[in-house]
Amino acid sequence: MTTQEVGRPRRRKEDARLLTGRTQWTDNLSRPGTLHVMFLRSPMAHARITRVDVSGARGLPGVVAAFSGQDFEAEQGSLPCAWPRSGDTVVPDHPPMAVSEVRYVGEAVACVVATDRYRAADALEAIEVDYEQLPAVLDMNEALGDSSARVHESGNRAFTYRTTSGDLDAAFRDAPVVIDRTFVQQRLIPSAMEPRAVLCDTDGDSFTMWTSTQIPHILRTMLALVTGVAEHKLRVVAPDVGGGFGSKLQVTAEEVLCLLLARKLGKPVKWAESRSEGNLTVHHGRDQIQHLRLAADADGRIRGLQVELLADMGAYLVLLTPAVPLLGAQMFNAIYKMDAYEFACTGVFTTKMPTDAYRGAGRPEATFGIERMMDELAAELRMDPLEVRRRNWIRHEEFPFTTISGLTYDSGNYEAATERAMALFGYDKLRAEQNDRRDRGDPVQLGIGVSTYTEMCGLGPSRWFGDNNAGAGGWEHGSVRVLPTGKVEVVTGSSPHGQGHVTAWSQIVADALGVPFEDVTVLHGDTAISPKGLDTYGSRSLTIGGIAVLKACDKVRDKARKLAAHVLECSPDDLEFEAGAFTVRGTGSQKSIQELALAAFAAHDLPEGVEARLDSDVTFDPENFSFPHGTHLCAVEVDTDTGMVKIRSYVAVDDVGKVVNPLIVDGQLHGGIAQGIAQALFEEAVYDADGNLLTATMADYLLPSAADLPDFALDRTESPATSNPLGVKGVGEAGTIASTPAVVNAIVDALRPRGVVDVQMPCTPERVWRALEGARR
Amino acid sequence: MPRITVTVDGIQYEEDVEPRLLLVHLLRERLGKTGTPIGCDTSNCGACTVMIDGKSAKSCSVLAVQADGCDVVTIEGLGANGSLHPMQQAFHEEHALQCGYCTPGMVMAAIDLLRDDPDPSEETIRQGLEGNLCRCTGYCNIVRAVRRGAQEMGQAVRTP
């Protein structure tokens, strides 16, 4: 009898290496004779390059080569944008190394290749660059004005996008309540702990690149398209990758340039960024101005929602830039029913680092907007914020439910999650304490923040990607091989960077094949080993990649059944599969999957049409997204004298469908909640008026430490997804999506009696204090 | 070029080093001790934390010449005879790591904070880990792991 593995809190197989330092971070790796690359980066936000002279660097001790953008002009191609979702999207030429113009601080203008990184750093100082300064373009509203300087010849508008459902005019006409608010989603720096690094080696006409990436498969194809290196001559390896959160979902200038350098020099080259270089040049997240209008009846029922976004693209469109804000197009209506909905977005070029996917990508922004509006509606109607949500959300018995923006939510139970969260939080008691503090005029006020969210998770059905003008689909690959000795080797196209695929996939396979958990290993992240895949982002690993592996197990089992029937001389229908063995019903004679693997390897006596070896190969494409949901409640104490915000308690009840490994699920939620709280309270990428990034180091960009965060209380409800056989929904982004509005709603709730209706993120003590001062006047 | 003598994980090395060479680069690039990663260049993240003469230090903020004559322990020198140190084991049990990049430094900092307080409260642990950043875990499980590690280590001391 084997134990059920799916659902079990298994300790991770990945940990042993990571805990003892036996890791393969890209910067740990080296090839004989590896040369070090460093880039000279633009100190100006916008300038014409009039001269680059690298001759001073050449000939310095240890320097092998130095190049300017001009040296790459003929071969460097343009960095790709793979998802120009709106038909009118302008995709400007984007050279990996600037040739004639720079458009953000940090853009590479020259590089040095040297025998070690210290020599390379020395040599950068000897490169001379003359710039003719051009006006920086920083503010999105100004950028769209007629008098603004242009980031690109074509202007500063990257795209416009609009979608409407229902009669918006009718919804707003004579509406008893109209809420009108503008929210700012500040620019964030994803800040994976491992800085990026690239090592590229060549044996003459073929190349191997080790890189800290989430997307080895996509990267390989894109590098081939950009540089002309033949795809079959290029192997991309993502070894241990130290976090991503979207920031390593990219085809970077440095990856392209390292490939070109390895080709030019015929030698292995390595680049490892410093954090201050990374903050300038790893794509940023968020950065939207959201104008929302909501019309409602006097009883709180939503009639219509109008969303107008400005989304900062930065200076160029990188892999998914224009699609990220548009992922919110179907999410602003969230879990609520309404008669009319309009979403409009303008993408704007500015002279800043490009934005792209960051944990949640478009969905945290949308959830923030609608969840802030729900609290504002509740305040306007003097109603409990949970009551106003209850009156509008899709009821349990209404699933599957097609929303006004056209998604079909398959399953969910908002009532159950909310009730459980309220109980765990002690909602009524905290409300009583809040009233008491208000009555006493306590300088420390208590605020309670609510966020009831859903997300379109598990990106995604290929058909949907096609309908939305993406360059690729959303399938995933899995393959399962039962080795001659009965051990199982799994190959997944999903490329993890901390999510625990090896452990979770082992659990899935152990159950599906009836083999011990310890007998399964999982290979990933190397295009030579895992030839097919679309990698890891958008909480798609388990819901698509894990399911591909499950389906590969099904296929292996089907093959094993044919073989067992042949060996046991019975019909396949007479066989029962349990605990890893096929038994002939009623006789007790059986063959284990391990015995069958050996027989399939030996191939001495295979039935007609059955090939040697017990293995399989599957791609899985989901029919729909999955829709995790949950209720997050946050209590904050706000010191009205100083503006200091302290999180007193945080409760999250999430429904992520079936859970494969509760330890991993809780861990992902913890991390996600922390990142969302960090947006609410701490983090912001700040540029000065000239376009210099003032938060280029970790000393300036405030990431929360253990001392800044509370413990989180987690619980779960379970509504299995119907779009995959495991019923899993995905969890990677849920915490981040839910937590930011919960925290800001709590802060505003604490201060509302004093006239505060909004505090712009991050809600630093100064911002909170100023909001209070502003309300007092 | 100054010559230094430094003991790392029990092995003594003699190295000629440039005065500007950082200890972390000596460890990683000259001695092959890549278990200690680099996360920032401002000593804010703590990923490169090692023990120098028994006290935790951020090895990106120490020059190799300053380690002359010192005893350095990295994550690769922790634990004995192939078994994990109780703090490493506690991190595993509590799922206190995801990508694992901050983990070596976090484990070192955790062990060091127990020198001052072998039985720390949650508050003490959170304050004690302030100099080590993690982007994956939200710290909940790290705090639990340090509690657990402290208990295990305390028991190890009490039961000879």
PDB file of C-alpha atoms in Angstrom, chain A residues 6-140:
ATOM      1  CA  VAL A   6      -0.443  14.642  -3.523  1.00  0.00           C
ATOM      2  CA  GLY A   7      -1.624  16.762  -0.631  1.00  0.00           C
ATOM      3  CA  ARG A   8       1.241  15.796   1.628  1.00  0.00           C
ATOM      4  CA  PRO A   9       3.580  18.451   3.142  1.00  0.00           C
ATOM      5  CA  ARG A  10       6.731  16.912   1.718  1.00  0.00           C
ATOM      6  CA  ARG A  11      10.064  18.550   2.599  1.00  0.00           C
ATOM      7  CA  ARG A  12      11.805  19.609  -0.555  1.00  0.00           C
ATOM      8  CA  LYS A  13      14.312  17.533  -2.464  1.00  0.00           C
ATOM      9  CA  GLU A  14      15.856  20.785  -3.696  1.00  0.00           C
ATOM     10  CA  ASP A  15      16.942  21.934  -0.262  1.00  0.00           C
ATOM     11  CA  ALA A  16      20.029  19.834   0.390  1.00  0.00           C
ATOM     12  CA  ARG A  17      22.127  21.505  -2.292  1.00  0.00           C
ATOM     13  CA  LEU A  18      20.885  24.967  -1.534  1.00  0.00           C
ATOM     14  CA  LEU A  19      21.489  24.619   2.210  1.00  0.00           C
ATOM     15  CA  THR A  20      25.058  23.454   1.826  1.00  0.00           C
ATOM     16  CA  GLY A  21      26.230  25.797  -0.904  1.00  0.00           C
ATOM     17  CA  ARG A  22      26.574  23.088  -3.554  1.00  0.00           C
ATOM     18  CA  THR A  23      24.748  25.325  -5.976  1.00  0.00           C
ATOM     19  CA  GLN A  24      25.129  26.180  -9.613  1.00  0.00           C
ATOM     20  CA  TRP A  25      24.237  29.841  -9.782  1.00  0.00           C
ATOM     21  CA  THR A  26      25.391  31.092 -13.159  1.00  0.00           C
ATOM     22  CA  ASP A  27      28.062  33.278 -11.566  1.00  0.00           C
ATOM     23  CA  ASN A  28      29.481  30.162  -9.874  1.00  0.00           C
ATOM     24  CA  LEU A  29      30.147  28.590 -13.243  1.00  0.00           C
ATOM     25  CA  SER A  30      33.168  28.985 -15.419  1.00  0.00           C
ATOM     26  CA  ARG A  31      34.770  27.445 -18.485  1.00  0.00           C
ATOM     27  CA  PRO A  32      38.511  27.205 -18.984  1.00  0.00           C
ATOM     28  CA  GLY A  33      39.788  30.625 -20.047  1.00  0.00           C
ATOM     29  CA  THR A  34      36.589  32.472 -19.249  1.00  0.00           C
ATOM     30  CA  LEU A  35      36.764  36.214 -19.964  1.00  0.00           C
ATOM     31  CA  HIS A  36      34.788  38.794 -18.036  1.00  0.00           C
ATOM     32  CA  VAL A  37      32.519  41.311 -19.696  1.00  0.00           C
ATOM     33  CA  MET A  38      31.518  44.678 -18.265  1.00  0.00           C
ATOM     34  CA  PHE A  39      29.312  47.274 -19.838  1.00  0.00           C
ATOM     35  CA  LEU A  40      29.720  51.015 -19.850  1.00  0.00           C
ATOM     36  CA  ARG A  41      26.279  52.466 -19.292  1.00  0.00           C
ATOM     37  CA  SER A  42      24.689  55.753 -20.181  1.00  0.00           C
ATOM     38  CA  PRO A  43      24.718  58.343 -17.406  1.00  0.00           C
ATOM     39  CA  MET A  44      22.043  60.294 -19.276  1.00  0.00           C
ATOM     40  CA  ALA A  45      18.357  59.599 -19.671  1.00  0.00           C
ATOM     41  CA  HIS A  46      18.232  60.873 -23.211  1.00  0.00           C
ATOM     42  CA  ALA A  47      21.111  61.877 -25.436  1.00  0.00           C
ATOM     43  CA  ARG A  48      22.589  61.594 -28.861  1.00  0.00           C
ATOM     44  CA  ILE A  49      25.877  59.702 -28.863  1.00  0.00           C
ATOM     45  CA  THR A  50      28.329  61.814 -30.855  1.00  0.00           C
ATOM     46  CA  ARG A  51      31.511  59.859 -30.185  1.00  0.00           C
ATOM     47  CA  VAL A  52      32.573  56.643 -28.472  1.00  0.00           C
ATOM     48  CA  ASP A  53      36.286  55.955 -28.214  1.00  0.00           C
ATOM     49  CA  VAL A  54      37.214  52.590 -26.731  1.00  0.00           C
ATOM     50  CA  SER A  55      40.872  52.764 -27.765  1.00  0.00           C
ATOM     51  CA  GLY A  56      41.986  53.846 -24.295  1.00  0.00           C
ATOM     52  CA  ALA A  57      40.660  50.601 -22.881  1.00  0.00           C
ATOM     53  CA  ARG A  58      42.346  48.405 -25.447  1.00  0.00           C
ATOM     54  CA  GLY A  59      45.885  47.556 -24.401  1.00  0.00           C
ATOM     55  CA  LEU A  60      45.292  48.033 -20.690  1.00  0.00           C
ATOM     56  CA  PRO A  61      46.481  45.152 -18.485  1.00  0.00           C
ATOM     57  CA  GLY A  62      44.258  42.119 -18.849  1.00  0.00           C
ATOM     58  CA  VAL A  63      42.024  43.686 -21.488  1.00  0.00           C
ATOM     59  CA  VAL A  64      41.243  41.397 -24.400  1.00  0.00           C
ATOM     60  CA  ALA A  65      38.792  43.569 -26.308  1.00  0.00           C
ATOM     61  CA  ALA A  66      36.628  46.656 -26.099  1.00  0.00           C
ATOM     62  CA  PHE A  67      33.669  47.488 -28.301  1.00  0.00           C
ATOM     63  CA  SER A  68      31.192  50.270 -28.883  1.00  0.00           C
ATOM     64  CA  GLY A  69      27.643  49.905 -30.132  1.00  0.00           C
ATOM     65  CA  GLN A  70      28.856  50.730 -33.612  1.00  0.00           C
ATOM     66  CA  ASP A  71      30.996  47.580 -33.599  1.00  0.00           C
ATOM     67  CA  PHE A  72      27.821  45.518 -33.165  1.00  0.00           C
ATOM     68  CA  GLU A  73      25.577  47.523 -35.444  1.00  0.00           C
ATOM     69  CA  ALA A  74      25.509  45.055 -38.298  1.00  0.00           C
ATOM     70  CA  GLU A  75      24.864  41.939 -36.222  1.00  0.00           C
ATOM     71  CA  GLN A  76      23.106  42.791 -32.996  1.00  0.00           C
ATOM     72  CA  GLY A  77      19.523  42.799 -34.250  1.00  0.00           C
ATOM     73  CA  SER A  78      16.718  44.362 -32.247  1.00  0.00           C
ATOM     74  CA  LEU A  79      15.574  43.102 -28.862  1.00  0.00           C
ATOM     75  CA  PRO A  80      12.181  41.480 -29.308  1.00  0.00           C
ATOM     76  CA  CYS A  81       8.721  42.438 -28.204  1.00  0.00           C
ATOM     77  CA  ALA A  82       6.710  39.235 -28.543  1.00  0.00           C
ATOM     78  CA  TRP A  83       3.281  40.482 -27.553  1.00  0.00           C
ATOM     79  CA  PRO A  84       2.132  43.654 -29.324  1.00  0.00           C
ATOM     80  CA  ARG A  85      -1.373  42.910 -28.146  1.00  0.00           C
ATOM     81  CA  SER A  86      -3.102  45.966 -29.524  1.00  0.00           C
ATOM     82  CA  GLY A  87      -3.136  46.248 -33.329  1.00  0.00           C
ATOM     83  CA  ASP A  88      -1.761  49.798 -33.312  1.00  0.00           C
ATOM     84  CA  THR A  89       1.284  49.000 -31.147  1.00  0.00           C
ATOM     85  CA  VAL A  90       4.436  50.826 -32.211  1.00  0.00           C
ATOM     86  CA  VAL A  91       7.516  48.666 -31.613  1.00  0.00           C
ATOM     87  CA  PRO A  92      10.614  50.861 -31.896  1.00  0.00           C
ATOM     88  CA  ASP A  93      13.964  49.459 -32.941  1.00  0.00           C
ATOM     89  CA  HIS A  94      15.802  48.400 -29.808  1.00  0.00           C
ATOM     90  CA  PRO A  95      19.509  47.732 -30.272  1.00  0.00           C
ATOM     91  CA  PRO A  96      21.048  45.697 -27.426  1.00  0.00           C
ATOM     92  CA  MET A  97      23.892  48.219 -27.355  1.00  0.00           C
ATOM     93  CA  ALA A  98      23.031  51.813 -28.154  1.00  0.00           C
ATOM     94  CA  VAL A  99      24.518  53.064 -31.403  1.00  0.00           C
ATOM     95  CA  SER A 100      23.377  56.633 -31.939  1.00  0.00           C
ATOM     96  CA  GLU A 101      20.977  57.513 -29.134  1.00  0.00           C
ATOM     97  CA  VAL A 102      20.395  56.543 -25.499  1.00  0.00           C
ATOM     98  CA  ARG A 103      16.930  56.634 -23.998  1.00  0.00           C
ATOM     99  CA  TYR A 104      17.371  55.708 -20.342  1.00  0.00           C
ATOM    100  CA  VAL A 105      20.081  55.862 -17.712  1.00  0.00           C
ATOM    101  CA  GLY A 106      21.836  52.508 -17.717  1.00  0.00           C
ATOM    102  CA  GLU A 107      21.552  51.687 -21.401  1.00  0.00           C
ATOM    103  CA  ALA A 108      24.776  49.991 -22.543  1.00  0.00           C
ATOM    104  CA  VAL A 109      26.976  52.080 -24.849  1.00  0.00           C
ATOM    105  CA  ALA A 110      30.255  50.132 -24.809  1.00  0.00           C
ATOM    106  CA  CYS A 111      31.810  47.036 -23.288  1.00  0.00           C
ATOM    107  CA  VAL A 112      35.132  45.665 -22.168  1.00  0.00           C
ATOM    108  CA  VAL A 113      36.261  42.042 -22.156  1.00  0.00           C
ATOM    109  CA  ALA A 114      39.100  41.269 -19.749  1.00  0.00           C
ATOM    110  CA  THR A 115      40.773  38.435 -17.901  1.00  0.00           C
ATOM    111  CA  ASP A 116      39.018  39.279 -14.638  1.00  0.00           C
ATOM    112  CA  ARG A 117      36.282  41.553 -13.452  1.00  0.00           C
ATOM    113  CA  TYR A 118      38.584  43.960 -11.646  1.00  0.00           C
ATOM    114  CA  ARG A 119      40.604  44.584 -14.833  1.00  0.00           C
ATOM    115  CA  ALA A 120      37.383  45.008 -16.800  1.00  0.00           C
ATOM    116  CA  ALA A 121      36.104  47.584 -14.313  1.00  0.00           C
ATOM    117  CA  ASP A 122      39.384  49.496 -14.538  1.00  0.00           C
ATOM    118  CA  ALA A 123      39.244  49.549 -18.305  1.00  0.00           C
ATOM    119  CA  LEU A 124      35.683  50.937 -18.426  1.00  0.00           C
ATOM    120  CA  GLU A 125      37.099  54.144 -16.983  1.00  0.00           C
ATOM    121  CA  ALA A 126      39.323  54.575 -20.005  1.00  0.00           C
ATOM    122  CA  ILE A 127      36.446  54.672 -22.505  1.00  0.00           C
ATOM    123  CA  GLU A 128      35.430  58.126 -23.719  1.00  0.00           C
ATOM    124  CA  VAL A 129      31.885  58.928 -24.772  1.00  0.00           C
ATOM    125  CA  ASP A 130      30.534  62.281 -25.927  1.00  0.00           C
ATOM    126  CA  TYR A 131      26.839  62.882 -25.527  1.00  0.00           C
ATOM    127  CA  GLU A 132      24.612  65.636 -26.796  1.00  0.00           C
ATOM    128  CA  GLN A 133      21.945  65.842 -24.155  1.00  0.00           C
ATOM    129  CA  LEU A 134      18.287  65.631 -25.193  1.00  0.00           C
ATOM    130  CA  PRO A 135      15.295  66.358 -22.972  1.00  0.00           C
ATOM    131  CA  ALA A 136      14.262  63.618 -20.571  1.00  0.00           C
ATOM    132  CA  VAL A 137      10.606  62.537 -20.750  1.00  0.00           C
ATOM    133  CA  LEU A 138       9.435  61.296 -17.375  1.00  0.00           C
ATOM    134  CA  ASP A 139       5.804  62.136 -16.714  1.00  0.00           C
ATOM    135  CA  MET A 140       3.217  60.151 -18.678  1.00  0.00           C
TER     136      MET A 140
END
